[in-house]
PDB file of C-alpha atoms in Angstrom:
ATOM      1  CA  MET A  10      -4.357  -1.787 -21.307  1.00  0.00           C
ATOM      2  CA  ASP A  11      -1.782   0.960 -20.660  1.00  0.00           C
ATOM      3  CA  LYS A  12       1.114  -0.486 -18.640  1.00  0.00           C
ATOM      4  CA  VAL A  13       3.348   2.079 -16.981  1.00  0.00           C
ATOM      5  CA  ILE A  14       5.597  -0.454 -15.189  1.00  0.00           C
ATOM      6  CA  GLU A  15       6.509  -3.849 -16.664  1.00  0.00           C
ATOM      7  CA  VAL A  16       8.759  -6.252 -14.748  1.00  0.00           C
ATOM      8  CA  SER A  17       9.901  -9.614 -16.084  1.00  0.00           C
ATOM      9  CA  GLY A  18      12.295 -12.203 -14.671  1.00  0.00           C
ATOM     10  CA  LEU A  19      13.650  -9.827 -12.025  1.00  0.00           C
ATOM     11  CA  LYS A  20      16.345 -11.330  -9.786  1.00  0.00           C
ATOM     12  CA  LYS A  21      18.707 -10.021  -7.122  1.00  0.00           C
ATOM     13  CA  ALA A  22      20.893 -11.968  -4.707  1.00  0.00           C
ATOM     14  CA  TYR A  23      23.090 -10.946  -1.799  1.00  0.00           C
ATOM     15  CA  GLY A  24      25.651 -13.714  -1.635  1.00  0.00           C
ATOM     16  CA  SER A  25      23.722 -16.950  -1.100  1.00  0.00           C
ATOM     17  CA  VAL A  26      20.495 -15.110  -0.217  1.00  0.00           C
ATOM     18  CA  GLN A  27      18.101 -14.753  -3.159  1.00  0.00           C
ATOM     19  CA  ALA A  28      16.261 -11.566  -2.195  1.00  0.00           C
ATOM     20  CA  VAL A  29      14.277 -11.343  -5.438  1.00  0.00           C
ATOM     21  CA  ASN A  30      13.757 -14.527  -7.405  1.00  0.00           C
ATOM     22  CA  GLY A  31      12.150 -14.116 -10.813  1.00  0.00           C
ATOM     23  CA  LEU A  32       9.401 -11.515 -10.362  1.00  0.00           C
ATOM     24  CA  ASP A  33       6.947 -10.865 -13.197  1.00  0.00           C
ATOM     25  CA  PHE A  34       4.247  -8.201 -12.830  1.00  0.00           C
ATOM     26  CA  TYR A  35       2.951  -4.976 -14.318  1.00  0.00           C
ATOM     27  CA  THR A  36       1.239  -1.813 -13.113  1.00  0.00           C
ATOM     28  CA  GLU A  37      -1.485  -0.042 -15.080  1.00  0.00           C
ATOM     29  CA  ARG A  38      -1.261   3.693 -15.625  1.00  0.00           C
ATOM     30  CA  GLY A  39      -3.346   5.816 -13.274  1.00  0.00           C
ATOM     31  CA  LYS A  40      -4.035   2.966 -10.840  1.00  0.00           C
ATOM     32  CA  LEU A  41      -3.216   2.386  -7.172  1.00  0.00           C
ATOM     33  CA  PHE A  42      -0.972  -0.685  -7.091  1.00  0.00           C
ATOM     34  CA  ALA A  43      -0.214  -2.342  -3.717  1.00  0.00           C
ATOM     35  CA  PHE A  44       2.999  -4.345  -3.376  1.00  0.00           C
ATOM     36  CA  LEU A  45       2.831  -6.358  -0.160  1.00  0.00           C
ATOM     37  CA  GLY A  46       4.880  -8.902   1.733  1.00  0.00           C
ATOM     38  CA  PRO A  47       6.267  -9.750   5.175  1.00  0.00           C
ATOM     39  CA  ASN A  48       9.466  -8.117   6.324  1.00  0.00           C
ATOM     40  CA  GLY A  49      12.358  -9.665   4.423  1.00  0.00           C
ATOM     41  CA  ALA A  50      10.163 -10.750   1.508  1.00  0.00           C
ATOM     42  CA  GLY A  51      12.071  -8.666  -1.059  1.00  0.00           C
ATOM     43  CA  LYS A  52       9.861  -5.564  -1.278  1.00  0.00           C
ATOM     44  CA  SER A  53      12.552  -2.994  -0.527  1.00  0.00           C
ATOM     45  CA  THR A  54      15.040  -4.652  -2.886  1.00  0.00           C
ATOM     46  CA  THR A  55      12.457  -4.607  -5.685  1.00  0.00           C
ATOM     47  CA  ILE A  56      11.589  -0.957  -5.112  1.00  0.00           C
ATOM     48  CA  ASP A  57      15.265   0.039  -4.973  1.00  0.00           C
ATOM     49  CA  ILE A  58      15.726  -1.642  -8.355  1.00  0.00           C
ATOM     50  CA  LEU A  59      12.687   0.058  -9.892  1.00  0.00           C
ATOM     51  CA  CYS A  60      13.902   3.434  -8.600  1.00  0.00           C
ATOM     52  CA  THR A  61      17.371   2.869 -10.173  1.00  0.00           C
ATOM     53  CA  LEU A  62      19.078   2.709  -6.763  1.00  0.00           C
ATOM     54  CA  LEU A  63      20.151  -0.919  -7.194  1.00  0.00           C
ATOM     55  CA  ARG A  64      21.212  -3.009 -10.189  1.00  0.00           C
ATOM     56  CA  PRO A  65      19.392  -6.317 -10.706  1.00  0.00           C
ATOM     57  CA  ASP A  66      21.270  -9.543 -11.420  1.00  0.00           C
ATOM     58  CA  ALA A  67      18.807 -10.507 -14.136  1.00  0.00           C
ATOM     59  CA  GLY A  68      15.502  -9.484 -15.640  1.00  0.00           C
ATOM     60  CA  GLU A  69      14.046  -6.473 -17.408  1.00  0.00           C
ATOM     61  CA  VAL A  70      12.134  -3.408 -16.244  1.00  0.00           C
ATOM     62  CA  LEU A  71      10.273  -0.921 -18.421  1.00  0.00           C
ATOM     63  CA  LEU A  72       9.038   2.183 -16.623  1.00  0.00           C
ATOM     64  CA  ASP A  73       7.012   4.712 -18.577  1.00  0.00           C
ATOM     65  CA  GLY A  74       8.542   3.257 -21.735  1.00  0.00           C
ATOM     66  CA  HIS A  75      12.133   3.581 -20.501  1.00  0.00           C
ATOM     67  CA  ARG A  76      14.329   0.511 -20.066  1.00  0.00           C
ATOM     68  CA  LEU A  77      16.155   0.087 -16.756  1.00  0.00           C
ATOM     69  CA  GLY A  78      19.912   0.130 -17.196  1.00  0.00           C
ATOM     70  CA  LYS A  79      19.739   2.018 -20.488  1.00  0.00           C
ATOM     71  CA  ALA A  80      17.575   5.058 -19.714  1.00  0.00           C
ATOM     72  CA  ASP A  81      17.935   5.457 -15.955  1.00  0.00           C
ATOM     73  CA  ASP A  82      17.942   9.263 -16.096  1.00  0.00           C
ATOM     74  CA  ALA A  83      14.630   9.200 -17.941  1.00  0.00           C
ATOM     75  CA  ILE A  84      13.215   6.787 -15.352  1.00  0.00           C
ATOM     76  CA  ARG A  85      14.298   9.090 -12.524  1.00  0.00           C
ATOM     77  CA  ALA A  86      12.565  11.978 -14.262  1.00  0.00           C
ATOM     78  CA  SER A  87       9.370   9.903 -14.465  1.00  0.00           C
ATOM     79  CA  ILE A  88       9.139   8.887 -10.804  1.00  0.00           C
ATOM     80  CA  GLY A  89       8.687  10.474  -7.415  1.00  0.00           C
ATOM     81  CA  VAL A  90       9.536   8.644  -4.202  1.00  0.00           C
ATOM     82  CA  VAL A  91       8.196   9.113  -0.677  1.00  0.00           C
ATOM     83  CA  PHE A  92      10.455   7.134   1.612  1.00  0.00           C
ATOM     84  CA  GLN A  93       9.362   5.534   4.863  1.00  0.00           C
ATOM     85  CA  ASP A  94      11.733   7.794   6.822  1.00  0.00           C
ATOM     86  CA  HIS A  95      11.588  11.579   6.618  1.00  0.00           C
ATOM     87  CA  VAL A  96      14.438  12.837   4.440  1.00  0.00           C
ATOM     88  CA  LEU A  97      13.944  16.610   4.254  1.00  0.00           C
ATOM     89  CA  ASP A  98      16.144  19.163   6.010  1.00  0.00           C
ATOM     90  CA  PRO A  99      14.549  20.035   9.374  1.00  0.00           C
ATOM     91  CA  LEU A 100      16.077  23.517   9.416  1.00  0.00           C
ATOM     92  CA  LEU A 101      14.724  24.585   6.032  1.00  0.00           C
ATOM     93  CA  THR A 102      11.134  25.592   5.450  1.00  0.00           C
ATOM     94  CA  VAL A 103       8.849  23.330   3.459  1.00  0.00           C
ATOM     95  CA  GLU A 104       9.122  25.714   0.503  1.00  0.00           C
ATOM     96  CA  GLU A 105      12.922  25.766   0.693  1.00  0.00           C
ATOM     97  CA  ASN A 106      13.047  21.974   0.806  1.00  0.00           C
ATOM     98  CA  ILE A 107      10.844  21.691  -2.256  1.00  0.00           C
ATOM     99  CA  ARG A 108      12.924  24.309  -4.093  1.00  0.00           C
ATOM    100  CA  VAL A 109      16.157  22.464  -3.317  1.00  0.00           C
ATOM    101  CA  ARG A 110      14.687  19.258  -4.698  1.00  0.00           C
ATOM    102  CA  GLY A 111      13.254  20.963  -7.763  1.00  0.00           C
ATOM    103  CA  GLY A 112      16.598  22.576  -8.493  1.00  0.00           C
ATOM    104  CA  LEU A 113      18.020  19.132  -9.283  1.00  0.00           C
ATOM    105  CA  TYR A 114      15.873  18.841 -12.424  1.00  0.00           C
ATOM    106  CA  PRO A 115      17.168  20.672 -15.506  1.00  0.00           C
ATOM    107  CA  THR A 116      13.646  20.664 -16.986  1.00  0.00           C
ATOM    108  CA  LEU A 117      12.498  23.038 -14.227  1.00  0.00           C
ATOM    109  CA  ARG A 118      15.016  25.803 -14.979  1.00  0.00           C
ATOM    110  CA  GLY A 119      13.104  29.040 -15.276  1.00  0.00           C
ATOM    111  CA  LYS A 120       9.905  27.313 -14.085  1.00  0.00           C
ATOM    112  CA  LEU A 121      10.867  26.337 -10.548  1.00  0.00           C
ATOM    113  CA  ALA A 122       8.601  28.844  -8.747  1.00  0.00           C
ATOM    114  CA  ASP A 123       5.554  27.608 -10.626  1.00  0.00           C
ATOM    115  CA  ALA A 124       6.546  23.970 -10.016  1.00  0.00           C
ATOM    116  CA  VAL A 125       6.887  24.571  -6.266  1.00  0.00           C
ATOM    117  CA  LYS A 126       3.492  26.271  -6.131  1.00  0.00           C
ATOM    118  CA  ARG A 127       1.851  23.465  -8.089  1.00  0.00           C
ATOM    119  CA  ALA A 128       3.379  20.754  -5.877  1.00  0.00           C
ATOM    120  CA  ALA A 129       2.400  22.629  -2.711  1.00  0.00           C
ATOM    121  CA  LEU A 130      -1.217  22.892  -3.852  1.00  0.00           C
ATOM    122  CA  ALA A 131      -1.346  19.240  -4.919  1.00  0.00           C
ATOM    123  CA  ALA A 132      -0.047  17.981  -1.563  1.00  0.00           C
ATOM    124  CA  ASP A 133      -2.063  20.530   0.453  1.00  0.00           C
ATOM    125  CA  VAL A 134       0.921  22.132   2.216  1.00  0.00           C
ATOM    126  CA  THR A 135       0.244  25.784   1.417  1.00  0.00           C
ATOM    127  CA  ASP A 136      -0.860  26.578   4.983  1.00  0.00           C
ATOM    128  CA  PHE A 137       2.564  25.693   6.386  1.00  0.00           C
ATOM    129  CA  LEU A 138       4.750  26.275   3.349  1.00  0.00           C
ATOM    130  CA  ARG A 139       7.018  28.759   5.175  1.00  0.00           C
ATOM    131  CA  ARG A 140       7.343  26.811   8.408  1.00  0.00           C
ATOM    132  CA  PRO A 141      10.553  24.886   9.198  1.00  0.00           C
ATOM    133  CA  TYR A 142      10.138  21.223   8.305  1.00  0.00           C
ATOM    134  CA  GLY A 143      11.451  20.167  11.712  1.00  0.00           C
ATOM    135  CA  LYS A 144       8.588  22.009  13.459  1.00  0.00           C
ATOM    136  CA  LEU A 145       5.795  20.173  11.634  1.00  0.00           C
ATOM    137  CA  SER A 146       3.537  17.409  12.894  1.00  0.00           C
ATOM    138  CA  GLY A 147       3.899  13.898  11.514  1.00  0.00           C
ATOM    139  CA  GLY A 148       1.040  14.318   9.059  1.00  0.00           C
ATOM    140  CA  GLN A 149       2.306  17.699   7.865  1.00  0.00           C
ATOM    141  CA  LYS A 150       5.776  16.243   7.321  1.00  0.00           C
ATOM    142  CA  ARG A 151       4.325  13.407   5.269  1.00  0.00           C
ATOM    143  CA  ARG A 152       2.406  15.820   3.029  1.00  0.00           C
ATOM    144  CA  ALA A 153       5.591  17.888   2.652  1.00  0.00           C
ATOM    145  CA  ASP A 154       7.419  14.692   1.635  1.00  0.00           C
ATOM    146  CA  ILE A 155       4.758  14.099  -1.006  1.00  0.00           C
ATOM    147  CA  ALA A 156       5.078  17.685  -2.270  1.00  0.00           C
ATOM    148  CA  ARG A 157       8.839  17.208  -2.643  1.00  0.00           C
ATOM    149  CA  ALA A 158       8.216  14.029  -4.658  1.00  0.00           C
ATOM    150  CA  LEU A 159       5.735  15.844  -6.935  1.00  0.00           C
ATOM    151  CA  VAL A 160       7.731  18.956  -7.782  1.00  0.00           C
ATOM    152  CA  HIS A 161       8.859  17.617 -11.184  1.00  0.00           C
ATOM    153  CA  THR A 162       5.391  16.217 -12.060  1.00  0.00           C
ATOM    154  CA  PRO A 163       6.252  12.488 -12.057  1.00  0.00           C
ATOM    155  CA  ARG A 164       4.197   9.843 -13.854  1.00  0.00           C
ATOM    156  CA  VAL A 165       4.637   7.298 -11.029  1.00  0.00           C
ATOM    157  CA  LEU A 166       4.690   7.989  -7.285  1.00  0.00           C
ATOM    158  CA  PHE A 167       6.344   5.352  -5.080  1.00  0.00           C
ATOM    159  CA  LEU A 168       4.986   5.377  -1.519  1.00  0.00           C
ATOM    160  CA  ASP A 169       7.071   3.241   0.850  1.00  0.00           C
ATOM    161  CA  GLU A 170       4.898   2.736   3.954  1.00  0.00           C
ATOM    162  CA  PRO A 171       3.833   6.405   3.780  1.00  0.00           C
ATOM    163  CA  THR A 172       1.594   6.474   6.876  1.00  0.00           C
ATOM    164  CA  THR A 173       3.567   4.335   9.327  1.00  0.00           C
ATOM    165  CA  GLY A 174       3.429   5.877  12.793  1.00  0.00           C
ATOM    166  CA  LEU A 175       0.588   8.275  12.008  1.00  0.00           C
ATOM    167  CA  ASP A 176      -2.679   8.286  13.919  1.00  0.00           C
ATOM    168  CA  PRO A 177      -5.837   7.130  12.072  1.00  0.00           C
ATOM    169  CA  GLN A 178      -7.173  10.659  11.498  1.00  0.00           C
ATOM    170  CA  THR A 179      -3.860  11.847  10.051  1.00  0.00           C
ATOM    171  CA  ARG A 180      -3.573   8.730   7.887  1.00  0.00           C
ATOM    172  CA  ARG A 181      -7.018   9.472   6.471  1.00  0.00           C
ATOM    173  CA  SER A 182      -6.016  13.068   5.733  1.00  0.00           C
ATOM    174  CA  VAL A 183      -2.847  11.993   3.921  1.00  0.00           C
ATOM    175  CA  TRP A 184      -4.794   9.491   1.832  1.00  0.00           C
ATOM    176  CA  GLU A 185      -7.412  12.072   0.924  1.00  0.00           C
ATOM    177  CA  SER A 186      -4.592  14.189  -0.519  1.00  0.00           C
ATOM    178  CA  ILE A 187      -3.188  11.221  -2.464  1.00  0.00           C
ATOM    179  CA  ARG A 188      -6.557  10.160  -3.866  1.00  0.00           C
ATOM    180  CA  THR A 189      -7.437  13.726  -4.887  1.00  0.00           C
ATOM    181  CA  LEU A 190      -4.087  13.984  -6.638  1.00  0.00           C
ATOM    182  CA  GLN A 191      -4.739  10.738  -8.508  1.00  0.00           C
ATOM    183  CA  ARG A 192      -8.171  11.837  -9.683  1.00  0.00           C
ATOM    184  CA  GLU A 193      -6.933  15.211 -10.885  1.00  0.00           C
ATOM    185  CA  THR A 194      -3.670  14.157 -12.558  1.00  0.00           C
ATOM    186  CA  GLY A 195      -3.957  10.472 -13.475  1.00  0.00           C
ATOM    187  CA  LEU A 196      -0.898   9.703 -11.344  1.00  0.00           C
ATOM    188  CA  THR A 197       0.071   6.046 -10.865  1.00  0.00           C
ATOM    189  CA  VAL A 198       0.735   5.137  -7.221  1.00  0.00           C
ATOM    190  CA  PHE A 199       2.975   2.192  -6.289  1.00  0.00           C
ATOM    191  CA  LEU A 200       2.332   1.469  -2.611  1.00  0.00           C
ATOM    192  CA  THR A 201       3.926  -0.647   0.078  1.00  0.00           C
ATOM    193  CA  THR A 202       2.162  -0.642   3.420  1.00  0.00           C
ATOM    194  CA  HIS A 203       1.714  -2.530   6.678  1.00  0.00           C
ATOM    195  CA  TYR A 204      -1.873  -1.299   6.960  1.00  0.00           C
ATOM    196  CA  MET A 205      -4.116  -3.781   5.194  1.00  0.00           C
ATOM    197  CA  GLU A 206      -7.044  -1.365   5.167  1.00  0.00           C
ATOM    198  CA  GLU A 207      -4.936   0.806   2.827  1.00  0.00           C
ATOM    199  CA  ALA A 208      -4.157  -2.154   0.585  1.00  0.00           C
ATOM    200  CA  ALA A 209      -7.878  -2.974   0.474  1.00  0.00           C
ATOM    201  CA  GLU A 210      -8.417   0.300  -1.440  1.00  0.00           C
ATOM    202  CA  ALA A 211      -5.917  -0.616  -4.171  1.00  0.00           C
ATOM    203  CA  ASP A 212      -6.936  -1.407  -7.731  1.00  0.00           C
ATOM    204  CA  TYR A 213      -4.581  -4.392  -7.822  1.00  0.00           C
ATOM    205  CA  VAL A 214      -2.393  -6.219  -5.303  1.00  0.00           C
ATOM    206  CA  VAL A 215       0.729  -8.324  -5.611  1.00  0.00           C
ATOM    207  CA  VAL A 216       1.933 -10.243  -2.554  1.00  0.00           C
ATOM    208  CA  ILE A 217       5.497 -11.499  -2.499  1.00  0.00           C
ATOM    209  CA  ASP A 218       7.193 -13.868  -0.063  1.00  0.00           C
ATOM    210  CA  ASN A 219      10.745 -15.200  -0.122  1.00  0.00           C
ATOM    211  CA  GLY A 220      11.446 -13.122  -3.211  1.00  0.00           C
ATOM    212  CA  MET A 221       8.657 -14.684  -5.285  1.00  0.00           C
ATOM    213  CA  ILE A 222       5.059 -13.785  -6.030  1.00  0.00           C
ATOM    214  CA  ALA A 223       2.765 -15.646  -3.650  1.00  0.00           C
ATOM    215  CA  ALA A 224      -0.538 -14.200  -4.885  1.00  0.00           C
ATOM    216  CA  ARG A 225      -1.938 -11.472  -7.097  1.00  0.00           C
ATOM    217  CA  GLY A 226      -5.342 -10.010  -7.886  1.00  0.00           C
ATOM    218  CA  THR A 227      -7.842  -7.387  -6.849  1.00  0.00           C
ATOM    219  CA  PRO A 228      -8.460  -7.011  -3.107  1.00  0.00           C
ATOM    220  CA  THR A 229     -11.910  -8.544  -3.559  1.00  0.00           C
ATOM    221  CA  ALA A 230     -10.523 -11.561  -5.412  1.00  0.00           C
ATOM    222  CA  LEU A 231      -7.794 -12.143  -2.822  1.00  0.00           C
ATOM    223  CA  LYS A 232     -10.260 -11.924   0.053  1.00  0.00           C
ATOM    224  CA  GLU A 233     -12.605 -14.358  -1.672  1.00  0.00           C
ATOM    225  CA  GLU A 234      -9.812 -16.880  -2.251  1.00  0.00           C
ATOM    226  CA  TYR A 235      -7.735 -16.586   0.904  1.00  0.00           C
ATOM    227  CA  ALA A 236     -10.005 -15.148   3.627  1.00  0.00           C
ATOM    228  CA  SER A 237     -13.149 -16.553   5.190  1.00  0.00           C
ATOM    229  CA  ASP A 238     -16.331 -14.847   6.295  1.00  0.00           C
ATOM    230  CA  GLN A 239     -17.288 -15.509   9.884  1.00  0.00           C
ATOM    231  CA  LEU A 240     -20.500 -15.784  11.873  1.00  0.00           C
ATOM    232  CA  ARG A 241     -20.109 -14.788  15.513  1.00  0.00           C
ATOM    233  CA  LEU A 242     -22.807 -16.025  17.879  1.00  0.00           C
ATOM    234  CA  THR A 243     -23.486 -14.747  21.391  1.00  0.00           C
ATOM    235  CA  PRO A 244     -24.895 -17.716  23.325  1.00  0.00           C
ATOM    236  CA  SER A 245     -27.890 -17.562  25.652  1.00  0.00           C
ATOM    237  CA  ASP A 246     -27.624 -21.346  26.094  1.00  0.00           C
ATOM    238  CA  PRO A 247     -23.953 -22.294  25.510  1.00  0.00           C
ATOM    239  CA  ALA A 248     -24.462 -26.033  25.872  1.00  0.00           C
ATOM    240  CA  GLY A 249     -27.478 -26.065  23.572  1.00  0.00           C
ATOM    241  CA  LEU A 250     -25.656 -23.893  21.004  1.00  0.00           C
ATOM    242  CA  MET A 251     -22.593 -26.142  20.890  1.00  0.00           C
ATOM    243  CA  ALA A 252     -24.743 -29.271  20.618  1.00  0.00           C
ATOM    244  CA  ALA A 253     -26.641 -27.788  17.662  1.00  0.00           C
ATOM    245  CA  LEU A 254     -23.449 -26.726  15.903  1.00  0.00           C
ATOM    246  CA  VAL A 255     -21.842 -30.143  16.426  1.00  0.00           C
ATOM    247  CA  GLU A 256     -24.959 -31.753  14.971  1.00  0.00           C
ATOM    248  CA  MET A 257     -24.653 -29.516  11.899  1.00  0.00           C
ATOM    249  CA  GLY A 258     -21.000 -30.453  11.518  1.00  0.00           C
ATOM    250  CA  VAL A 259     -19.734 -26.853  11.242  1.00  0.00           C
ATOM    251  CA  ALA A 260     -16.262 -25.760  12.330  1.00  0.00           C
ATOM    252  CA  THR A 261     -16.304 -23.507  15.387  1.00  0.00           C
ATOM    253  CA  VAL A 262     -13.884 -21.466  17.492  1.00  0.00           C
ATOM    254  CA  ARG A 263     -14.725 -20.653  21.111  1.00  0.00           C
ATOM    255  CA  MET A 264     -13.844 -17.128  22.207  1.00  0.00           C
ATOM    256  CA  THR A 265     -14.389 -15.359  25.532  1.00  0.00           C
ATOM    257  CA  ASP A 266     -18.098 -14.666  25.109  1.00  0.00           C
ATOM    258  CA  VAL A 267     -18.872 -15.675  21.518  1.00  0.00           C
ATOM    259  CA  VAL A 268     -18.683 -18.705  19.268  1.00  0.00           C
ATOM    260  CA  ALA A 269     -17.249 -18.132  15.784  1.00  0.00           C
ATOM    261  CA  VAL A 270     -18.362 -20.207  12.790  1.00  0.00           C
ATOM    262  CA  LYS A 271     -16.262 -20.197   9.607  1.00  0.00           C
ATOM    263  CA  LEU A 272     -18.312 -19.520   6.473  1.00  0.00           C
ATOM    264  CA  GLY A 273     -17.644 -20.114   2.810  1.00  0.00           C
ATOM    265  CA  SER A 274     -19.831 -17.086   2.074  1.00  0.00           C
ATOM    266  CA  THR A 275     -22.088 -14.783   4.064  1.00  0.00           C
ATOM    267  CA  LEU A 276     -25.184 -16.606   2.758  1.00  0.00           C
ATOM    268  CA  GLU A 277     -24.061 -19.752   4.590  1.00  0.00           C
ATOM    269  CA  ALA A 278     -24.942 -17.947   7.835  1.00  0.00           C
ATOM    270  CA  LEU A 279     -28.697 -18.244   7.134  1.00  0.00           C
ATOM    271  CA  PRO A 280     -29.198 -22.007   7.756  1.00  0.00           C
ATOM    272  CA  VAL A 281     -26.916 -21.839  10.811  1.00  0.00           C
ATOM    273  CA  LEU A 282     -28.931 -18.982  12.294  1.00  0.00           C
ATOM    274  CA  ASP A 283     -32.179 -20.784  11.551  1.00  0.00           C
ATOM    275  CA  ARG A 284     -30.925 -23.861  13.420  1.00  0.00           C
ATOM    276  CA  VAL A 285     -29.490 -22.110  16.504  1.00  0.00           C
ATOM    277  CA  ARG A 286     -31.909 -19.188  16.947  1.00  0.00           C
ATOM    278  CA  GLY A 287     -33.215 -20.628  20.258  1.00  0.00           C
ATOM    279  CA  PHE A 288     -29.727 -20.758  21.761  1.00  0.00           C
ATOM    280  CA  VAL A 289     -28.343 -17.274  20.981  1.00  0.00           C
ATOM    281  CA  SER A 290     -29.012 -13.731  22.161  1.00  0.00           C
ATOM    282  CA  GLY A 291     -27.246 -12.047  19.260  1.00  0.00           C
ATOM    283  CA  PHE A 292     -25.059 -12.560  16.191  1.00  0.00           C
ATOM    284  CA  GLU A 293     -22.704 -10.749  13.811  1.00  0.00           C
ATOM    285  CA  VAL A 294     -21.568 -11.656  10.300  1.00  0.00           C
ATOM    286  CA  LEU A 295     -18.053 -10.474   9.470  1.00  0.00           C
ATOM    287  CA  ASN A 296     -16.581 -10.387   5.977  1.00  0.00           C
ATOM    288  CA  GLY A 297     -13.074 -11.669   5.436  1.00  0.00           C
ATOM    289  CA  THR A 298     -10.477  -8.890   5.540  1.00  0.00           C
ATOM    290  CA  MET A 299      -7.216  -8.176   3.750  1.00  0.00           C
ATOM    291  CA  ASP A 300      -5.448  -9.042   7.018  1.00  0.00           C
ATOM    292  CA  ASP A 301      -7.057 -12.493   6.867  1.00  0.00           C
ATOM    293  CA  ALA A 302      -6.130 -12.845   3.195  1.00  0.00           C
ATOM    294  CA  PHE A 303      -2.524 -11.811   3.831  1.00  0.00           C
ATOM    295  CA  ILE A 304      -2.129 -14.372   6.607  1.00  0.00           C
ATOM    296  CA  GLY A 305      -3.823 -16.963   4.423  1.00  0.00           C
ATOM    297  CA  ILE A 306      -1.340 -16.268   1.620  1.00  0.00           C
ATOM    298  CA  THR A 307       1.883 -16.022   3.617  1.00  0.00           C
ATOM    299  CA  GLY A 308       1.037 -17.892   6.806  1.00  0.00           C
ATOM    300  CA  ARG A 309       2.161 -14.986   8.941  1.00  0.00           C
ATOM    301  CA  GLU A 310       1.253 -11.447   9.857  1.00  0.00           C
ATOM    302  CA  ILE A 311       2.799  -8.662   7.792  1.00  0.00           C
ATOM    303  CA  ARG A 312       4.699  -7.208  10.774  1.00  0.00           C
ATOM    304  CA  GLN A 313       6.589 -10.423  11.480  1.00  0.00           C
TER     305      GLN A 313
END
């Protein structure tokens, strides 16, 4: 197993508030790692520490073999960061913004033009490379942000809620660029997001709450443990349906025009359907989602 990020015993307090309280986790090289938690859970503090923007009170971090606090310049050379807010100069073109960023890296001296071209191709911004950043659409700005983060060819790309505020089609386009980049370069992506459908595509997920790890695992494992499948029944005979379900002893939730039955697995729908088939006009089996798992882990929605 090739670990590109290793975190152990990480702590950070602000006065009496323990923002991060003993985190231990690792990220495998080349994977998409989702780092989730409600607002105020400690995500931003953790990311600021990993990106060398904030000193921890305790704990150790190894990033691409470099130890935090001893080789911070090497860590900065190994990472790219796409912040939640747009940070590029609106008056400069996309190309000029990327050049300015690339000029900060001594390793790119004499190779900056090639680095800008490579980053532009990777983030799919060549069509609007010479347009002012301030004139771009939200999706174009986000791809330009990614190009800026890639100009020095980082090993790890931090994405802090990269698609917040974008429409579904634009979000899909941005993610296509990220996934293509991963396949072609082996880039590790460290993601925070409020969109659980994005987290569901991750290779591994860590959920933190109150500065501590609340759950970890693959999306499939987390959904199996913390989310429930559901059978939704459309009644043709509501009274008969409810009587049959009560007789079976299954837990139900009445909605506007359907009755929902909680399932341990999708196969548990079969005996229920066999018993109530004379009382329903239709049914739907829904798998548990990452939204359900997140609420099951933290007891609250991610936007709270």
